[in-house]
């Protein structure tokens, strides 16, 4: 081990560590079968968008069998604007917040009254007061709980949120930090946008939530042993939202898989080096499955055998791309199958950026 890696490991050992005590997930009640979604998209777009037939192959090649949504499929074919989308966002996000958070608290053996800080990550709707404030009574949080709402991280929000929650836990050892990540991506489906990005989004996106409890101390599932982010300059146009009178419009560049294949490896290598690790030290990468081609690109970028990201493919198959919480769905499955000694959780998001958190299994 060279001197710089030794120094990083020594600094890490001197810092208090946050422990991941639990991970839980939740989905809304409605299931969107991919063949039914494809049929509806054909009905909406085929007669108005000349390139639809060619683009519609994404419904078959996406690696997605079904997704969950806050509304039944036919609702998305109605006329929708900001008021309708926001009302459903507030109702659906609050419900998923309570469901996922309650499960995470139970998994950690922690009561809502014992929560000291709530970190809420969501980029698919606007809520002021924030979601955490809206559910305080239903959850039973203390009036003096610290609230940290986070917006704009997109698909990277689950990993970056985990990093933020870990830092807040280490700042006040012994306190309980609840992380809740909620995204309702289906609310961005647009009948009025005749664009490739909108068609692809209608084939990929689903709704879901995940929650975690973190605490600086002993026990739990894993110790947070490092985290970092990397944002590439001049990449604002790769991923994000456009905002107009009808709602959010997806910015979703075709360049994501090749960009990931070329650039993610060096970025993750640099992040891992800060905690004294190398790519080859990681027993299991836990990745955000943004799509079938993205998974393949990540396996190449991280020097993994083809097919290594099996839980990622399973989550994509049954839930689609739920944006920020998706990687925590993968982590939940990895934990259930047996968390290896050293894992790295990573995701890409708007910016364009990547975020990574290192987990060491607790014996």
Short mmCIF file of C-alpha atoms in Angstrom, two decimals, residues 29-154:
data_model
loop_
_atom_site.label_atom_id
_atom_site.label_comp_id
_atom_site.label_asym_id
_atom_site.label_seq_id
_atom_site.Cartn_x
_atom_site.Cartn_y
_atom_site.Cartn_z
CA UNK A 29 -50.19 0.07 -5.43
CA UNK A 30 -50.60 0.32 -9.19
CA UNK A 31 -48.57 -1.92 -11.53
CA UNK A 32 -47.72 -0.80 -15.06
CA UNK A 33 -47.11 -3.84 -17.25
CA UNK A 34 -44.61 -2.96 -19.93
CA UNK A 35 -46.70 -4.30 -22.80
CA UNK A 36 -49.71 -2.29 -21.62
CA UNK A 37 -47.58 0.85 -21.26
CA UNK A 38 -46.26 0.31 -24.79
CA UNK A 39 -49.79 -0.01 -26.16
CA UNK A 40 -50.89 3.22 -24.47
CA UNK A 41 -47.79 5.05 -25.70
CA UNK A 42 -48.55 3.87 -29.24
CA UNK A 43 -52.10 5.17 -28.93
CA UNK A 44 -50.87 8.55 -27.68
CA UNK A 45 -47.83 9.15 -29.89
CA UNK A 46 -47.89 7.05 -33.08
CA UNK A 47 -50.21 9.27 -35.12
CA UNK A 48 -48.50 12.50 -34.01
CA UNK A 49 -44.81 11.63 -33.86
CA UNK A 50 -43.21 10.20 -36.97
CA UNK A 51 -40.23 8.68 -35.19
CA UNK A 52 -42.33 6.86 -32.58
CA UNK A 53 -42.37 3.41 -34.23
CA UNK A 54 -38.57 3.31 -34.32
CA UNK A 55 -38.23 4.61 -30.77
CA UNK A 56 -40.93 2.30 -29.39
CA UNK A 57 -38.49 -0.61 -29.50
CA UNK A 58 -37.19 0.71 -26.17
CA UNK A 59 -40.24 -0.83 -24.49
CA UNK A 60 -38.98 -4.27 -25.54
CA UNK A 61 -35.24 -3.71 -25.09
CA UNK A 62 -35.26 -1.80 -21.80
CA UNK A 63 -34.97 -4.88 -19.58
CA UNK A 64 -38.17 -3.88 -17.79
CA UNK A 65 -41.16 -6.20 -17.31
CA UNK A 66 -43.23 -3.99 -15.03
CA UNK A 67 -43.16 -0.84 -12.90
CA UNK A 68 -45.15 0.59 -10.01
CA UNK A 69 -47.06 3.87 -10.20
CA UNK A 70 -49.11 6.17 -7.98
CA UNK A 71 -51.98 6.14 -10.45
CA UNK A 72 -53.47 3.53 -12.80
CA UNK A 73 -52.23 3.54 -16.38
CA UNK A 74 -55.27 5.28 -17.86
CA UNK A 75 -54.77 8.33 -15.60
CA UNK A 76 -51.59 9.24 -17.49
CA UNK A 77 -53.57 9.61 -20.72
CA UNK A 78 -55.64 12.47 -19.29
CA UNK A 79 -54.90 16.19 -19.54
CA UNK A 80 -52.50 17.09 -16.74
CA UNK A 81 -50.83 20.30 -15.59
CA UNK A 82 -48.91 21.46 -12.54
CA UNK A 83 -51.92 21.47 -10.18
CA UNK A 84 -52.94 17.89 -11.02
CA UNK A 85 -49.38 16.56 -10.92
CA UNK A 86 -48.56 18.38 -7.68
CA UNK A 87 -51.68 17.15 -5.90
CA UNK A 88 -50.83 13.56 -6.79
CA UNK A 89 -47.17 14.09 -5.90
CA UNK A 90 -48.05 15.29 -2.41
CA UNK A 91 -50.52 12.47 -1.78
CA UNK A 92 -48.30 9.71 -3.21
CA UNK A 93 -44.99 10.94 -1.81
CA UNK A 94 -46.39 11.40 1.69
CA UNK A 95 -47.82 7.88 1.65
CA UNK A 96 -44.57 6.34 0.43
CA UNK A 97 -42.58 8.41 2.94
CA UNK A 98 -44.62 7.00 5.83
CA UNK A 99 -44.55 3.45 4.48
CA UNK A 100 -40.80 3.26 3.84
CA UNK A 101 -39.83 5.20 6.98
CA UNK A 102 -42.03 3.05 9.22
CA UNK A 103 -40.41 -0.09 7.82
CA UNK A 104 -36.90 1.31 8.26
CA UNK A 105 -37.62 2.29 11.87
CA UNK A 106 -38.96 -1.19 12.61
CA UNK A 107 -35.89 -2.77 11.01
CA UNK A 108 -33.60 -0.71 13.24
CA UNK A 109 -35.70 -1.23 16.39
CA UNK A 110 -36.11 2.52 16.60
CA UNK A 111 -39.18 4.63 17.34
CA UNK A 112 -40.15 7.79 15.48
CA UNK A 113 -39.74 9.69 18.76
CA UNK A 114 -36.08 8.64 18.81
CA UNK A 115 -35.32 10.19 15.41
CA UNK A 116 -33.17 13.30 15.76
CA UNK A 117 -32.65 14.22 12.09
CA UNK A 118 -34.68 13.54 8.95
CA UNK A 119 -33.01 13.82 5.53
CA UNK A 120 -35.61 13.80 2.74
CA UNK A 121 -34.45 13.43 -0.86
CA UNK A 122 -36.86 14.02 -3.75
CA UNK A 123 -36.56 15.68 -7.17
CA UNK A 124 -39.83 14.71 -8.91
CA UNK A 125 -42.16 17.20 -7.24
CA UNK A 126 -42.28 20.41 -5.26
CA UNK A 127 -43.48 20.52 -1.66
CA UNK A 128 -43.40 23.58 0.58
CA UNK A 129 -43.80 22.85 3.48
CA UNK A 130 -41.50 19.90 2.73
CA UNK A 131 -42.59 16.27 2.85
CA UNK A 132 -41.03 15.67 6.28
CA UNK A 133 -43.08 18.49 7.79
CA UNK A 134 -46.26 17.23 6.14
CA UNK A 135 -45.95 13.77 7.71
CA UNK A 136 -44.65 14.75 11.17
CA UNK A 137 -47.99 14.09 12.85
CA UNK A 138 -48.56 10.78 11.08
CA UNK A 139 -45.03 9.61 11.84
CA UNK A 140 -44.88 10.86 15.43
CA UNK A 141 -41.63 12.79 15.10
CA UNK A 142 -40.62 15.09 17.96
CA UNK A 143 -41.26 18.83 17.42
CA UNK A 144 -37.52 19.50 17.74
CA UNK A 145 -36.44 17.02 15.04
CA UNK A 146 -33.98 18.52 12.53
CA UNK A 147 -35.31 18.51 8.96
CA UNK A 148 -33.02 18.45 5.90
CA UNK A 149 -34.97 18.41 2.61
CA UNK A 150 -32.78 17.91 -0.48
CA UNK A 151 -33.86 18.62 -4.08
CA UNK A 152 -32.19 18.34 -7.49
CA UNK A 153 -29.92 15.29 -7.14
CA UNK A 154 -31.94 13.11 -9.50
#
